Tab-separated table of C-alpha atoms and ligand atoms in Angstrom:
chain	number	residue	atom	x	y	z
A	1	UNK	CA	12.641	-179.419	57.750
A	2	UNK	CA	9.395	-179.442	56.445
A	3	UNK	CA	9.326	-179.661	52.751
A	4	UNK	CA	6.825	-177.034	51.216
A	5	UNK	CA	6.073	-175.868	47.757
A	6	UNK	CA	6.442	-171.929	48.652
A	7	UNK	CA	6.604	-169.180	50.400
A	8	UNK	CA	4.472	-169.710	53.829
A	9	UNK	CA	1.233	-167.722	54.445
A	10	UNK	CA	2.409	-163.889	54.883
A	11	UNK	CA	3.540	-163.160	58.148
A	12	UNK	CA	2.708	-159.863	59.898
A	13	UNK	CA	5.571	-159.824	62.486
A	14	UNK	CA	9.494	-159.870	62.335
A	15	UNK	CA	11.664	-160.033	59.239
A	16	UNK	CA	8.861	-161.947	57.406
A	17	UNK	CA	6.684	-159.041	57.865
A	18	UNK	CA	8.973	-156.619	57.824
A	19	UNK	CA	9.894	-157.402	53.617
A	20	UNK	CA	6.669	-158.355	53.144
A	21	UNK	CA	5.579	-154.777	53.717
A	22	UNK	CA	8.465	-153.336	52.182
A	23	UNK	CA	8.355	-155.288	49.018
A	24	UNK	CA	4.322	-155.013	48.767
A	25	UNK	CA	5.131	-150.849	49.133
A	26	UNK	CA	7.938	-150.810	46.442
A	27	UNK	CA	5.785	-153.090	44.119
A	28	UNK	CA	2.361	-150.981	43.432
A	29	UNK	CA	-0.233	-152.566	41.038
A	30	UNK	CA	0.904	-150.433	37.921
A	31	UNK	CA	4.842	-151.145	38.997
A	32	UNK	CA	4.168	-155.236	38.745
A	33	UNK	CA	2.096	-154.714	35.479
A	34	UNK	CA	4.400	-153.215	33.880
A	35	UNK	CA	7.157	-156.010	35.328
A	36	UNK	CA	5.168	-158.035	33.939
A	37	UNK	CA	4.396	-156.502	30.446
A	38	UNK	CA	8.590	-156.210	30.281
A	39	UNK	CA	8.501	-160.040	30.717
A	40	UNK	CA	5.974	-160.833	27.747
A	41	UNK	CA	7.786	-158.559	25.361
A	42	UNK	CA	11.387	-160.737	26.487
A	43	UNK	CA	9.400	-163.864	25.918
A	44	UNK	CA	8.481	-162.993	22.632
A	45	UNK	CA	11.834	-162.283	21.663
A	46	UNK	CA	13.748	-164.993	22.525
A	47	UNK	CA	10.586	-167.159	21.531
A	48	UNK	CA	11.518	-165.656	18.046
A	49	UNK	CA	14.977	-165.757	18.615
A	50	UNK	CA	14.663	-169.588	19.357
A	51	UNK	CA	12.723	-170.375	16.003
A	52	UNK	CA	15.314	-168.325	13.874
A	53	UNK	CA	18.475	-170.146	15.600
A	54	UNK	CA	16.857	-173.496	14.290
A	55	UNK	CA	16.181	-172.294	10.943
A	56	UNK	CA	19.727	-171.218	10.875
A	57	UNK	CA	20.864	-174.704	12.050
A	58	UNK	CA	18.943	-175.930	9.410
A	59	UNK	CA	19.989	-173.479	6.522
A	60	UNK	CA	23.485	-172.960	6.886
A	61	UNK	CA	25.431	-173.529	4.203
A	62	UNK	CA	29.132	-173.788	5.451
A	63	UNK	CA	31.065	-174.537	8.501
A	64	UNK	CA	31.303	-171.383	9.913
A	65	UNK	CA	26.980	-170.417	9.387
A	66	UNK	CA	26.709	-173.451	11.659
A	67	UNK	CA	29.265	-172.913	13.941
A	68	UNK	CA	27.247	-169.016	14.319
A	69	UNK	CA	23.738	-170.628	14.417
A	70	UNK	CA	24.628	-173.427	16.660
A	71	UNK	CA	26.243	-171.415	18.882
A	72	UNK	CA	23.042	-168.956	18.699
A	73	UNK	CA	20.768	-171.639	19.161
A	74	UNK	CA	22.813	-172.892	22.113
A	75	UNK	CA	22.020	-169.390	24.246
A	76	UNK	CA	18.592	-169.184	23.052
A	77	UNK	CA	18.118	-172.880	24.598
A	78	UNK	CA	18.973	-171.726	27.862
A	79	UNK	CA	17.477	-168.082	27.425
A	80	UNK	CA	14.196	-170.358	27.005
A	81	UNK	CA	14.895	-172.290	30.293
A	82	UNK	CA	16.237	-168.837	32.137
A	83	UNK	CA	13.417	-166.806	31.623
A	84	UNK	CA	10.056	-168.445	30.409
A	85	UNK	CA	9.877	-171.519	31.655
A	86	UNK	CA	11.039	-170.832	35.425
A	87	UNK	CA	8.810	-167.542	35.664
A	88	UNK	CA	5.670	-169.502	34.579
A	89	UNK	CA	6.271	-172.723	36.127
A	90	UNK	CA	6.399	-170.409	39.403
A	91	UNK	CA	3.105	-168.860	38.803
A	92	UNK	CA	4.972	-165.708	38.041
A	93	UNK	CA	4.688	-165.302	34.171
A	94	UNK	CA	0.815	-164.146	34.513
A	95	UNK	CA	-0.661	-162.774	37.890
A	96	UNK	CA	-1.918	-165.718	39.288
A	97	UNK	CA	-4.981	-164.432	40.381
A	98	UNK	CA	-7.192	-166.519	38.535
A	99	UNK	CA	-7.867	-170.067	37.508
A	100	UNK	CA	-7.422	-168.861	33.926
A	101	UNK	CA	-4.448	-167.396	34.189
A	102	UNK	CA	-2.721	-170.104	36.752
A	103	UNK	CA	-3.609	-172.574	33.855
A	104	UNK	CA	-1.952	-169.602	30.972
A	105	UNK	CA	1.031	-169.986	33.636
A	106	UNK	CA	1.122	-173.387	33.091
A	107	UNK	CA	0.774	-173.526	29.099
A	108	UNK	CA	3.691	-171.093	29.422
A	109	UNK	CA	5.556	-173.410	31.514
A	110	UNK	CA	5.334	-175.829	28.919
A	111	UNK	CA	8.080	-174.367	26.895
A	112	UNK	CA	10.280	-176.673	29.347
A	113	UNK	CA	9.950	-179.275	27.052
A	114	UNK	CA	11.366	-177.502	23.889
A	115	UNK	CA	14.344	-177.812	25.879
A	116	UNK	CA	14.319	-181.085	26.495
A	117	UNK	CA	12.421	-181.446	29.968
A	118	UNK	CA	9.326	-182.373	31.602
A	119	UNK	CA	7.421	-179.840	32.801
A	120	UNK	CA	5.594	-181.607	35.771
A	121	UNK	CA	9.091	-182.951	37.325
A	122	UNK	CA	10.595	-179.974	37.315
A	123	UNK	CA	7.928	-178.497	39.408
A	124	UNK	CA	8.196	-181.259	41.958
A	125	UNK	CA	12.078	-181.109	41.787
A	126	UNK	CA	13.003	-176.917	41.553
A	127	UNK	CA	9.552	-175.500	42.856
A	128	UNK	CA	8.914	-177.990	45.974
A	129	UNK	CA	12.226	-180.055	46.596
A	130	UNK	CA	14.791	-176.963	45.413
A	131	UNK	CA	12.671	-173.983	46.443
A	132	UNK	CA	10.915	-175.619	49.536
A	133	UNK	CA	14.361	-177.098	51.123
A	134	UNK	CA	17.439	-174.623	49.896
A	135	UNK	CA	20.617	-175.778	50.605
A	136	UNK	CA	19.253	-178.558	52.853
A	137	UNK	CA	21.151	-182.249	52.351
A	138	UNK	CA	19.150	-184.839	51.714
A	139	UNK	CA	16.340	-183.183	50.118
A	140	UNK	CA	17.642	-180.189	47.899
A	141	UNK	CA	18.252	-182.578	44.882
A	142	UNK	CA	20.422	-179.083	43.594
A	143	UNK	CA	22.999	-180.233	45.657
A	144	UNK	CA	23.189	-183.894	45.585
A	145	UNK	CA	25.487	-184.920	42.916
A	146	UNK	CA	25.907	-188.460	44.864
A	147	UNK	CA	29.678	-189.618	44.958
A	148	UNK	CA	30.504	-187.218	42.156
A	149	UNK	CA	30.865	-184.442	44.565
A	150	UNK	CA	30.985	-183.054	48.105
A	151	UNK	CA	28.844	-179.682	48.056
A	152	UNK	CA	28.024	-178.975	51.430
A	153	UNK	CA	29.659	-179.990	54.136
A	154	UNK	CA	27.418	-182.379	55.920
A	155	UNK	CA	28.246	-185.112	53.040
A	156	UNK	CA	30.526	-187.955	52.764
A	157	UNK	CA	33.927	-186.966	51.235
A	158	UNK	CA	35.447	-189.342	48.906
A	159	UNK	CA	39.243	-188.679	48.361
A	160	UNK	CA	38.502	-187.946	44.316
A	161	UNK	CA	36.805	-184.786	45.840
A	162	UNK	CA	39.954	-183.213	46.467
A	163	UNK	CA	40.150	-182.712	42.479
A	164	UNK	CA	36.239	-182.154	41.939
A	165	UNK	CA	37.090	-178.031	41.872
A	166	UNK	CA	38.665	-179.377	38.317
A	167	UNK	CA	36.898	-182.366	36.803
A	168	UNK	CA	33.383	-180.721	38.074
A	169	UNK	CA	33.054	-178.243	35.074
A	170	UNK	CA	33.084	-180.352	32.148
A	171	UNK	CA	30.713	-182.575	34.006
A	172	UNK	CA	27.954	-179.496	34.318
A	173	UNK	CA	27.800	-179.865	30.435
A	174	UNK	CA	25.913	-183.195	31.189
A	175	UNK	CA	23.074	-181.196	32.938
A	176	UNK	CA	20.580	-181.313	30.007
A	177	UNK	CA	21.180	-184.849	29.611
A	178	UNK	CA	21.227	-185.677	33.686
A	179	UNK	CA	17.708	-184.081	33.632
A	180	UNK	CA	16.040	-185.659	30.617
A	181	UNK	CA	17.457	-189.057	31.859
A	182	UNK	CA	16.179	-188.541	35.056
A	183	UNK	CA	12.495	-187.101	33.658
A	184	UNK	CA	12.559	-190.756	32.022
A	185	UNK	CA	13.983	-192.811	35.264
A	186	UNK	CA	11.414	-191.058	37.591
A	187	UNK	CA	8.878	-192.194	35.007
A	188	UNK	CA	9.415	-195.873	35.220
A	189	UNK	CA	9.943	-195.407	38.836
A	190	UNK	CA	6.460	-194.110	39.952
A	191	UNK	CA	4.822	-196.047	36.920
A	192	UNK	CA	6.199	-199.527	39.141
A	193	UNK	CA	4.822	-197.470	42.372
A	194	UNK	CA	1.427	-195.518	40.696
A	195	UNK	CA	-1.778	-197.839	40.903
A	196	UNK	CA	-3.853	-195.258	38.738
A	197	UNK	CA	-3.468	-196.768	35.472
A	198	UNK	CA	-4.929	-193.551	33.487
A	199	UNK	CA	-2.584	-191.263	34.778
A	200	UNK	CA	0.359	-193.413	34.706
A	201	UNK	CA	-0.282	-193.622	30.892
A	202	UNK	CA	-1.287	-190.062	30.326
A	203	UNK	CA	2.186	-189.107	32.370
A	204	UNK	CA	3.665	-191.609	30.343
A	205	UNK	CA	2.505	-190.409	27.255
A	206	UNK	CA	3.291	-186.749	28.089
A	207	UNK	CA	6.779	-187.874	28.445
A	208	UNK	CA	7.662	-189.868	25.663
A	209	UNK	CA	6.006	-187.666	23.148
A	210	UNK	CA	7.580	-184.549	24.270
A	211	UNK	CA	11.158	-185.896	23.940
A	212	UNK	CA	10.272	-187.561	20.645
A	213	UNK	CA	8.912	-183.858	19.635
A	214	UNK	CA	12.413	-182.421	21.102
A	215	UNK	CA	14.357	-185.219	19.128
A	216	UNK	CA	12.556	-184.306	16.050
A	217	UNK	CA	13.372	-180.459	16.188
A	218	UNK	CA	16.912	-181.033	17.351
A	219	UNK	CA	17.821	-183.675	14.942
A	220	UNK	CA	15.123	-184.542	12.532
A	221	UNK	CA	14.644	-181.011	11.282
A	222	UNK	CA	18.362	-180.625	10.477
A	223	UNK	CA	18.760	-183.852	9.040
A	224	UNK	CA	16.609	-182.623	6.383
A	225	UNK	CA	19.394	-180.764	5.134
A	226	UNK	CA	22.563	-181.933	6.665
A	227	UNK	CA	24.417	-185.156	6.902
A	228	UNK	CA	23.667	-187.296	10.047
A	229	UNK	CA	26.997	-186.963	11.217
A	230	UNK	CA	26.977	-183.666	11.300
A	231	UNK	CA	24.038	-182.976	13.039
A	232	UNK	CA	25.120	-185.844	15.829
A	233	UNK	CA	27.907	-183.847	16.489
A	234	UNK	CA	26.347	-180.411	16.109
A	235	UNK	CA	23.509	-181.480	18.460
A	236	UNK	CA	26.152	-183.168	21.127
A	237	UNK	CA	27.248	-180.084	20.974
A	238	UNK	CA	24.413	-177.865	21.716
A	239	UNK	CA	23.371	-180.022	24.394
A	240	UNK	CA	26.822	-179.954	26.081
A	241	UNK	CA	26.724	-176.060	25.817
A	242	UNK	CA	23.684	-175.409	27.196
A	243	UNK	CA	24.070	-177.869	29.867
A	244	UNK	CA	26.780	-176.017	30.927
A	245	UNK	CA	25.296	-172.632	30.983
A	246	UNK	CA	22.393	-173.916	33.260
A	247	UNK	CA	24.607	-176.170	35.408
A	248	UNK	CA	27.199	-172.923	36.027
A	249	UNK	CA	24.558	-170.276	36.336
A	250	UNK	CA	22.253	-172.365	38.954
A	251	UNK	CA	24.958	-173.767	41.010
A	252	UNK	CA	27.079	-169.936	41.512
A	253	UNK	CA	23.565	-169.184	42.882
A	254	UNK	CA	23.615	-171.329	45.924
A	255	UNK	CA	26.788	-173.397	46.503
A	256	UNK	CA	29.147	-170.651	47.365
A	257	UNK	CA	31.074	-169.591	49.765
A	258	UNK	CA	29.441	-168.069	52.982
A	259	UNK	CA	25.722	-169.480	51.829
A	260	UNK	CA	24.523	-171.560	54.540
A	261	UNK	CA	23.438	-175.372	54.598
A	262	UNK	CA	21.508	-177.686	56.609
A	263	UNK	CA	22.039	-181.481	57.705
A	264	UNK	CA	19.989	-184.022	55.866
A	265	UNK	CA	16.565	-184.648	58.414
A	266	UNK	CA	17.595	-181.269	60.202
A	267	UNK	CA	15.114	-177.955	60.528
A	268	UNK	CA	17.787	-175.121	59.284
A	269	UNK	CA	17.781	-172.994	62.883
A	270	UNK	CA	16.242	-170.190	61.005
A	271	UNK	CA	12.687	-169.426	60.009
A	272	UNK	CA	11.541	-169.691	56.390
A	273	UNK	CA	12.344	-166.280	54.729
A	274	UNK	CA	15.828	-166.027	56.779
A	275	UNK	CA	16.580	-169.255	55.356
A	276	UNK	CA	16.189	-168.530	51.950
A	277	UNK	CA	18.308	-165.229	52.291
A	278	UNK	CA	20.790	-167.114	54.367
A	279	UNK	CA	21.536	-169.848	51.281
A	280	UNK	CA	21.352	-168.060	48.386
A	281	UNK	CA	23.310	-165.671	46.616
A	282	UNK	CA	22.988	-162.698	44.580
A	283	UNK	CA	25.256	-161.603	41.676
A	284	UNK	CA	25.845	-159.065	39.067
A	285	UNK	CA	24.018	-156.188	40.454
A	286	UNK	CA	26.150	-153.462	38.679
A	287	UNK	CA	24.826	-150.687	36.277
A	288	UNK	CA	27.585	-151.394	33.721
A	289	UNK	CA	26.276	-152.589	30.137
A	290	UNK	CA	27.978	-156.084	30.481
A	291	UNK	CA	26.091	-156.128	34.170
A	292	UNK	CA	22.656	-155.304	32.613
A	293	UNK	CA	23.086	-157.618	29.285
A	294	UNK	CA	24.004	-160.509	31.944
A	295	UNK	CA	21.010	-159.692	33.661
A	296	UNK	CA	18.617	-159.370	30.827
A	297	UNK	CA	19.943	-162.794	29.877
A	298	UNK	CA	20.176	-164.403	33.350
A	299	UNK	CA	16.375	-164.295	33.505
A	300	UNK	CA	16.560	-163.513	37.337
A	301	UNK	CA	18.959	-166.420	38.934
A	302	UNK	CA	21.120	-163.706	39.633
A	303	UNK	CA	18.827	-162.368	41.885
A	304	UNK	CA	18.549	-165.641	43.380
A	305	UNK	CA	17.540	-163.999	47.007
A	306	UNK	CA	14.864	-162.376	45.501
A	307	UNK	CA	13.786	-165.278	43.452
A	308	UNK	CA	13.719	-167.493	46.392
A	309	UNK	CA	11.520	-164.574	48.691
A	310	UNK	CA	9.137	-163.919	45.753
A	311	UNK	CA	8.814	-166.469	43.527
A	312	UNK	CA	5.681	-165.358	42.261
A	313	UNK	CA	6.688	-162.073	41.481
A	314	UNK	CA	8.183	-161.860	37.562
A	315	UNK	CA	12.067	-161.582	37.314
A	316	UNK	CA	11.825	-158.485	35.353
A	317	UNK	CA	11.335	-156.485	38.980
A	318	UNK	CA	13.771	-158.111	41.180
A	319	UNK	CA	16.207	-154.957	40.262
A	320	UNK	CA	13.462	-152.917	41.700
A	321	UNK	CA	13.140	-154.881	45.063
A	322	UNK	CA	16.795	-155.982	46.057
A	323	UNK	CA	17.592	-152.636	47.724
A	324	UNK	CA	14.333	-153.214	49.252
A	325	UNK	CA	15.679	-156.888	50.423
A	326	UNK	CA	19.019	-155.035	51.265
A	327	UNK	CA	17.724	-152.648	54.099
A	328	UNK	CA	15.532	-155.060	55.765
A	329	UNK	CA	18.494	-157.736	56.011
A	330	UNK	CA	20.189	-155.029	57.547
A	331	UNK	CA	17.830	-153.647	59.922
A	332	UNK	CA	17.632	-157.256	61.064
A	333	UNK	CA	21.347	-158.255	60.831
A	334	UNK	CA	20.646	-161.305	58.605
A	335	UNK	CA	23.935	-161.386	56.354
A	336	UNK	CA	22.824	-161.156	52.516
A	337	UNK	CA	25.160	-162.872	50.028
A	338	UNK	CA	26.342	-160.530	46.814
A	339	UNK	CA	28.745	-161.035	44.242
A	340	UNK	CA	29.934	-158.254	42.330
A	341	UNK	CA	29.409	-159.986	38.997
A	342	UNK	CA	29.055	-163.395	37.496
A	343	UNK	CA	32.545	-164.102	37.282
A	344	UNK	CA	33.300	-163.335	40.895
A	345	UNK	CA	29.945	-165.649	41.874
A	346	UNK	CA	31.558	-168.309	39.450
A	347	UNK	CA	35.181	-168.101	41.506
A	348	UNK	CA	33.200	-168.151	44.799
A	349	UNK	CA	31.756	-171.215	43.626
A	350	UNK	CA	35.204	-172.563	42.679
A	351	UNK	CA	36.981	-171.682	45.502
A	352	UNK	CA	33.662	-173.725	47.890
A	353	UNK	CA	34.264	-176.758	45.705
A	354	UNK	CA	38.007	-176.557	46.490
A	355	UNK	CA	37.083	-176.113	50.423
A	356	UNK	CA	34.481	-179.202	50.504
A	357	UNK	CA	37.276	-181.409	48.849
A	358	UNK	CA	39.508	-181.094	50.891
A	359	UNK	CA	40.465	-183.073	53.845
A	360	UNK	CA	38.370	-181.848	57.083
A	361	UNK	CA	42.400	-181.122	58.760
A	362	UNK	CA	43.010	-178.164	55.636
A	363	UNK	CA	39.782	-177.127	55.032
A	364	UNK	CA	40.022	-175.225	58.488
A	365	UNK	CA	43.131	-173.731	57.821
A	366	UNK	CA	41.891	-172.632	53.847
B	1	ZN	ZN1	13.041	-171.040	40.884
């Protein structure tokens, strides 16, 4: 499979054209502006809601204020990486209709590395590698965990995988950490590889201050007022929660049962928009308050079929389209993956993990 960095040039005919017209008739100028006005006004709260959990961190006065601001700083981390960052490092944050606003998309996109991460990887690794190749081995770096685990079937099973349904989930709390080391190891690798000496320092130097920035506001400013100790542990902490959250919430989106995957060097026997339907999975549609908090939280992923159809269009209107999505996949017969809520996308996820460790003889009779 090729490997592109989005959605192909709009098709007129078949499925392709099909949601394409569909989506384009749901989603009227004034409907996507105010989508997109929805967005900004989310941003700005959890922007604030990000600066306050630090100044908690770095005010509280017992146990217990830190436990509360540690653990509020902890969701606002991710809230940060759910719904800023991946909205405008896709171009969807501002219409990208100008150069202007492509480059307010990527300012905006920036606020990856408040969290921890560099900006420019992760739009090689989620927007071209993730979003280009779904579910496809060998290329989808979402689903390579090396040795550590067996998530699609067309990799090598190790006999540890037969437990990886269990020792998996503490591991997702390295996530944050896995991606900031690897920001760093991809560094040195292409700096050995680059011959352009002004970008390799200017990459270099994006990098490294970024992550010294990040280490001062996660540890320096609390240290101000806190012993180092605790704010080693408190920061451990943070990192291992948040990890978690993004490591849980991204994989229930894709590695699941009944999404589809490809063979490493393989073209997935479907065309570009099936494919992304066919891998992905939706959760959490419901109309229940715990439903619509999730979502408001979730930033989008769980509208993950959407996401991956329309990544340009801001997660704040996926709601609007997915019965859109629904009725073409069914006038076509192209099976659409949905979970009734995150839990239930969280057990599908368990219950692949348990059918990819297992020995090929039991995983056809599971
Ligand atoms: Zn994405």
């Amino acid at each position: 499979m090729s490997i592109t960095t989005g959605p192909p040039p709009v098709q007129t005919g078949g499925f392709a054209g099909a949601l394409t017209r569909a989506v384009n008739q749901r989603l009227d100028a004034a409907t996507l502006r105010l989508a997109r006005r929805r967005l900004h006004v989310k941003a700005l709260i959890i922007g604030v809601w990000y600066i306050a959990s630090i100044a908690g961190v770095v005010l509280a006065s017992g146990w217990l204020e830190g436990l509360l601001a540690g653990t509020s700083l902890s969701l606002a981390f991710a809230a940060v990486g759910f719904n800023i960052q991946h909205d405008a490092n896709h171009n969807a944050f501002f219409a990208s209709s100008s150069k202007r606003l492509s480059r307010a998309n990527r300012i905006v996109g920036w606020s990856m590395f408040v969290i921890g991460a560099d900006a420019n990887r992760w739009l090689y690794r989620h927007n071209t590698l993730h979003h280009g190749s779904p579910n496809v081995v060998g290329t989808d770096s979402d689903i390579n965990l090396g040795p550590l685990a067996r998530l699609a079937p067309f990799q090598r099973r190790y006999f540890w995988h037969r437990y990886q349904h269990l020792y998996l989930w503490p591991l997702y709390c390295f996530t944050v950490l896995e991606i900031m080391f690897n920001d760093l190891a991809t560094l040195v690798g292409a700096s050995r590889h680059s011959r352009n000496a002004r970008s390799r320092l200017s990459d270099a130097s994006v990098a490294i201050l970024t992550k010294v920035v990040f280490v001062a506001l996660m540890v320096g400013l609390p240290a101000l007022t806190h012993p180092f100790w605790v704010v080693a542990v408190g920061s451990v902490a943070i990192m291992f929660a948040v990890g978690f959250l993004l490591g849980v919430v991204f994989q229930s989106a894709h590695i699941v049962e009944g999404a589809e995957f490809a063979e490493a060097g393989s073209r997935p026997p479907y065309q570009w928009h099936e494919w992304q339907v066919r891998s992905s999975l939706d959760f959490s549609h419901g109309s229940g308050p715990l439903s619509r908090l999730f979502r408001w939280y979730a930033g989008g992923l769980d509208h993950q079929t959407e996401h991956h159809l329309f990544p340009r269009v801001p997660h704040t209107a996926y709601p609007l389209i997915a019965p859109v999505v629904s009725a073409v996949c069914e006038d076509y017969g192209i099976p659409r993956h949905v979970q009734p809520s995150f839990h239930a996308a969280v057990a599908s996820h368990f219950r692949h993990l348990r059918a990819m460790g297992r020995p090929p003889s039991s995983t056809n009779s599971a």
